[in-house]
mmCIF file of C-alpha atoms in Angstrom:
data_model
loop_
_atom_site.group_PDB
_atom_site.id
_atom_site.type_symbol
_atom_site.label_atom_id
_atom_site.label_comp_id
_atom_site.label_asym_id
_atom_site.label_seq_id
_atom_site.Cartn_x
_atom_site.Cartn_y
_atom_site.Cartn_z
ATOM 1 C CA MET A 9 0.027 0.035 0.008
ATOM 2 C CA SER A 10 1.439 3.284 -0.957
ATOM 3 C CA PRO A 11 1.470 6.403 1.289
ATOM 4 C CA ARG A 12 -1.488 8.847 0.893
ATOM 5 C CA ILE A 13 -0.741 11.809 -1.462
ATOM 6 C CA GLY A 14 -0.022 14.739 0.651
ATOM 7 C CA LEU A 15 0.639 12.912 3.916
ATOM 8 C CA HIS A 16 4.208 12.926 4.746
ATOM 9 C CA GLU A 17 6.253 12.521 7.917
ATOM 10 C CA GLU A 18 6.729 16.389 8.660
ATOM 11 C CA LEU A 19 2.854 16.799 8.506
ATOM 12 C CA LEU A 20 2.350 13.807 10.663
ATOM 13 C CA LEU A 21 4.723 15.016 13.306
ATOM 14 C CA GLN A 22 3.563 18.471 13.309
ATOM 15 C CA THR A 23 0.069 17.351 13.754
ATOM 16 C CA ALA A 24 1.078 14.807 16.425
ATOM 17 C CA ALA A 25 2.993 17.616 18.281
ATOM 18 C CA GLU A 26 -0.215 19.863 18.234
ATOM 19 C CA LEU A 27 -2.154 16.991 19.705
ATOM 20 C CA ALA A 28 0.543 16.318 22.276
ATOM 21 C CA ASP A 29 0.694 20.084 23.223
ATOM 22 C CA GLU A 30 -3.097 20.144 23.568
ATOM 23 C CA HIS A 31 -3.771 17.071 25.290
ATOM 24 C CA GLY A 32 -0.454 15.716 26.725
ATOM 25 C CA PHE A 33 2.081 13.286 25.150
ATOM 26 C CA GLU A 34 0.487 10.241 26.650
ATOM 27 C CA ALA A 35 -2.958 10.971 25.288
ATOM 28 C CA VAL A 36 -1.638 10.945 21.661
ATOM 29 C CA THR A 37 -2.955 7.898 20.052
ATOM 30 C CA LEU A 38 -3.159 6.619 16.407
ATOM 31 C CA ALA A 39 -6.880 7.077 16.245
ATOM 32 C CA MET A 40 -6.675 10.522 17.559
ATOM 33 C CA LEU A 41 -3.821 11.442 14.938
ATOM 34 C CA ALA A 42 -5.742 9.790 12.102
ATOM 35 C CA GLN A 43 -8.993 11.562 13.055
ATOM 36 C CA LYS A 44 -7.146 15.032 13.018
ATOM 37 C CA LEU A 45 -5.566 14.168 9.669
ATOM 38 C CA GLY A 46 -8.867 13.087 8.175
ATOM 39 C CA ILE A 47 -7.650 9.627 7.416
ATOM 40 C CA ARG A 48 -8.047 5.963 8.575
ATOM 41 C CA PRO A 49 -5.651 4.793 11.179
ATOM 42 C CA PRO A 50 -4.219 2.009 9.108
ATOM 43 C CA SER A 51 -2.841 4.735 6.655
ATOM 44 C CA LEU A 52 -0.485 5.805 9.526
ATOM 45 C CA TYR A 53 1.358 2.525 9.364
ATOM 46 C CA ASN A 54 3.000 3.669 5.982
ATOM 47 C CA HIS A 55 4.815 6.295 8.132
ATOM 48 C CA VAL A 56 5.190 4.903 11.661
ATOM 49 C CA ASP A 57 5.629 1.640 13.298
ATOM 50 C CA GLY A 58 2.604 1.663 15.517
ATOM 51 C CA LEU A 59 1.968 3.947 18.582
ATOM 52 C CA SER A 60 5.452 3.281 19.915
ATOM 53 C CA GLY A 61 6.974 4.277 16.692
ATOM 54 C CA LEU A 62 4.895 7.495 16.519
ATOM 55 C CA ARG A 63 5.972 8.325 20.015
ATOM 56 C CA TYR A 64 9.677 7.589 19.338
ATOM 57 C CA LYS A 65 9.572 9.896 16.249
ATOM 58 C CA LEU A 66 7.662 12.471 18.175
ATOM 59 C CA ALA A 67 10.485 12.336 20.860
ATOM 60 C CA LEU A 68 13.210 12.916 18.255
ATOM 61 C CA HIS A 69 11.144 15.669 16.616
ATOM 62 C CA GLY A 70 10.901 17.434 20.066
ATOM 63 C CA LEU A 71 14.687 17.007 20.852
ATOM 64 C CA SER A 72 15.472 18.538 17.407
ATOM 65 C CA LEU A 73 13.172 21.490 18.066
ATOM 66 C CA LEU A 74 14.404 21.853 21.665
ATOM 67 C CA TYR A 75 18.037 22.030 20.328
ATOM 68 C CA ASP A 76 17.018 24.583 17.710
ATOM 69 C CA CYS A 77 15.315 26.733 20.210
ATOM 70 C CA MET A 78 18.373 26.661 22.659
ATOM 71 C CA SER A 79 20.838 27.137 19.899
ATOM 72 C CA GLU A 80 19.015 30.178 18.660
ATOM 73 C CA GLY A 81 18.887 31.457 22.224
ATOM 74 C CA VAL A 82 22.637 31.419 22.692
ATOM 75 C CA ALA A 83 23.486 32.616 19.089
ATOM 76 C CA GLY A 84 26.168 35.254 19.361
ATOM 77 C CA LEU A 85 26.370 35.330 23.125
ATOM 78 C CA LYS A 86 28.778 33.789 25.668
ATOM 79 C CA GLY A 87 29.297 33.693 29.297
ATOM 80 C CA ASP A 88 26.487 34.780 31.683
ATOM 81 C CA ALA A 89 24.502 36.212 28.865
ATOM 82 C CA ALA A 90 24.524 32.880 26.989
ATOM 83 C CA LEU A 91 23.706 30.889 30.101
ATOM 84 C CA TYR A 92 20.724 33.100 30.970
ATOM 85 C CA SER A 93 19.402 32.931 27.535
ATOM 86 C CA LEU A 94 19.892 29.200 27.287
ATOM 87 C CA GLY A 95 17.848 28.797 30.503
ATOM 88 C CA ARG A 96 15.011 30.961 29.314
ATOM 89 C CA ALA A 97 14.993 29.374 25.844
ATOM 90 C CA TYR A 98 14.587 25.782 27.559
ATOM 91 C CA VAL A 99 11.666 27.077 29.769
ATOM 92 C CA GLU A 100 10.132 28.934 26.833
ATOM 93 C CA PHE A 101 10.155 25.842 24.837
ATOM 94 C CA ALA A 102 8.474 23.838 27.505
ATOM 95 C CA ARG A 103 5.858 26.626 27.840
ATOM 96 C CA ARG A 104 5.046 26.694 24.110
ATOM 97 C CA HIS A 105 5.188 22.938 23.660
ATOM 98 C CA PRO A 106 4.135 21.099 26.748
ATOM 99 C CA GLY A 107 3.496 17.839 25.308
ATOM 100 C CA LEU A 108 6.282 17.793 22.962
ATOM 101 C CA TYR A 109 8.515 18.770 25.867
ATOM 102 C CA GLU A 110 7.173 15.756 27.783
ATOM 103 C CA ALA A 111 8.208 13.554 24.687
ATOM 104 C CA THR A 112 11.880 14.856 25.031
ATOM 105 C CA LEU A 113 12.193 13.647 28.548
ATOM 106 C CA ARG A 114 12.541 9.951 27.836
ATOM 107 C CA ALA A 115 16.283 9.122 28.133
ATOM 108 C CA PRO A 116 17.325 7.068 25.140
ATOM 109 C CA ARG A 117 18.329 3.461 25.521
ATOM 110 C CA GLN A 118 21.917 2.905 25.129
ATOM 111 C CA GLU A 119 21.535 1.001 22.074
ATOM 112 C CA ASP A 120 19.462 3.749 20.440
ATOM 113 C CA THR A 121 22.230 5.769 18.678
ATOM 114 C CA HIS A 122 19.939 7.986 16.863
ATOM 115 C CA ALA A 123 18.119 9.337 19.903
ATOM 116 C CA ALA A 124 21.451 9.410 21.890
ATOM 117 C CA ARG A 125 22.958 11.491 19.184
ATOM 118 C CA LYS A 126 19.985 14.089 19.397
ATOM 119 C CA ALA A 127 20.288 14.251 23.018
ATOM 120 C CA GLY A 128 24.087 14.554 22.748
ATOM 121 C CA GLU A 129 23.648 17.600 20.539
ATOM 122 C CA ILE A 130 21.912 19.345 23.326
ATOM 123 C CA VAL A 131 24.433 18.165 25.918
ATOM 124 C CA GLY A 132 27.096 19.546 23.598
ATOM 125 C CA LEU A 133 25.414 22.840 23.211
ATOM 126 C CA VAL A 134 25.345 23.218 27.072
ATOM 127 C CA VAL A 135 28.937 22.098 27.491
ATOM 128 C CA GLY A 136 30.008 24.527 24.754
ATOM 129 C CA VAL A 137 28.300 27.368 26.758
ATOM 130 C CA LEU A 138 29.862 26.152 29.923
ATOM 131 C CA GLY A 139 33.236 26.167 28.368
ATOM 132 C CA ALA A 140 33.343 29.981 28.920
ATOM 133 C CA TYR A 141 33.774 29.366 32.516
ATOM 134 C CA GLY A 142 36.634 27.024 32.033
ATOM 135 C CA LEU A 143 34.604 23.904 32.575
ATOM 136 C CA LYS A 144 35.736 20.686 30.945
ATOM 137 C CA GLY A 145 35.286 17.029 31.055
ATOM 138 C CA ASP A 146 33.326 15.724 34.099
ATOM 139 C CA ASP A 147 33.073 19.156 35.582
ATOM 140 C CA ALA A 148 31.352 20.427 32.541
ATOM 141 C CA LEU A 149 29.040 17.329 32.543
ATOM 142 C CA HIS A 150 28.146 17.710 36.275
ATOM 143 C CA ALA A 151 27.432 21.319 35.668
ATOM 144 C CA THR A 152 25.299 20.353 32.706
ATOM 145 C CA ARG A 153 23.266 17.820 34.683
ATOM 146 C CA GLY A 154 22.887 20.562 37.455
ATOM 147 C CA LEU A 155 21.628 23.211 35.003
ATOM 148 C CA HIS A 156 19.351 20.526 33.416
ATOM 149 C CA SER A 157 17.755 19.653 36.841
ATOM 150 C CA LEU A 158 17.385 23.337 37.601
ATOM 151 C CA ILE A 159 15.666 24.351 34.384
ATOM 152 C CA HIS A 160 13.622 21.103 33.940
ATOM 153 C CA GLY A 161 12.511 21.337 37.600
ATOM 154 C CA PHE A 162 11.274 24.920 36.975
ATOM 155 C CA ALA A 163 9.475 23.980 33.791
ATOM 156 C CA SER A 164 7.990 20.992 35.290
ATOM 157 C CA LEU A 165 6.687 22.781 38.363
ATOM 158 C CA GLU A 166 5.394 25.499 36.315
ATOM 159 C CA GLN A 167 3.433 23.177 33.943
ATOM 160 C CA HIS A 168 1.886 21.352 36.828
ATOM 161 C CA GLY A 169 0.642 24.600 38.521
ATOM 162 C CA GLY A 170 3.423 24.494 41.231
ATOM 163 C CA PHE A 171 3.877 28.437 41.375
ATOM 164 C CA GLY A 172 0.680 29.640 42.988
ATOM 165 C CA LEU A 173 2.194 32.818 44.575
ATOM 166 C CA PRO A 174 1.411 36.094 42.902
ATOM 167 C CA LEU A 175 5.041 36.785 41.895
ATOM 168 C CA ASP A 176 6.490 37.263 38.497
ATOM 169 C CA ILE A 177 7.287 33.787 37.291
ATOM 170 C CA ASN A 178 10.111 35.150 34.745
ATOM 171 C CA GLU A 179 11.753 37.213 37.616
ATOM 172 C CA SER A 180 11.778 33.767 39.694
ATOM 173 C CA LEU A 181 13.535 32.076 36.689
ATOM 174 C CA GLN A 182 15.999 35.007 36.295
ATOM 175 C CA LEU A 183 16.780 34.734 40.138
ATOM 176 C CA LEU A 184 17.171 30.931 39.922
ATOM 177 C CA LEU A 185 19.563 31.166 36.869
ATOM 178 C CA ALA A 186 21.624 34.085 38.628
ATOM 179 C CA ALA A 187 22.033 31.670 41.615
ATOM 180 C CA PHE A 188 23.389 28.978 39.391
ATOM 181 C CA ILE A 189 25.678 31.403 37.529
ATOM 182 C CA ALA A 190 26.957 32.674 40.807
ATOM 183 C CA GLY A 191 27.804 29.117 41.907
ATOM 184 C CA ILE A 192 29.653 28.487 38.659
ATOM 185 C CA HIS A 193 31.772 31.638 39.212
ATOM 186 C CA ARG A 194 32.540 30.817 42.845
ATOM 187 C CA TYR A 195 33.575 27.186 42.207
ATOM 188 C CA HIS A 196 34.926 27.233 38.793
ATOM 189 C CA ARG A 197 37.129 30.150 38.360
#
């Protein structure tokens, strides 16, 4: 059976991402996607290997978009300005794409070189930004884990309504990033 004219992987992933952002990553099903595309569910099997295949491709798509967002955020910047912008870009991606962001959180299996490469691009970007502080090797990776924990925790709490106080959420993010940067300056001169 040949693929439907006009239906291609980019359209399929864009539509699935919209559904994920609207309903949550786990709520995306082949039936829901087919309905949104105006096709029968079996037509999707020309493009994805079942629901797990769709979710896998959606995760890769999310990682690519997250990398692009973060990369654009740090373009032309270095040091503190780059780190602030990187953190804001990450959180902004999670705000704009909550379901797609959720798809990116699954750590790739060791044997999955394609997903590991996508995740590695993001790690490489962060390590590159941290290089302005003289961080290398394991120190850079520990700092990358720390930053990821910080900005993911912030994004996750925000998505789940964890910030109920009437304070400017962006100011809170700025102060959190400032504390991280101050720590980097203090311990890694």
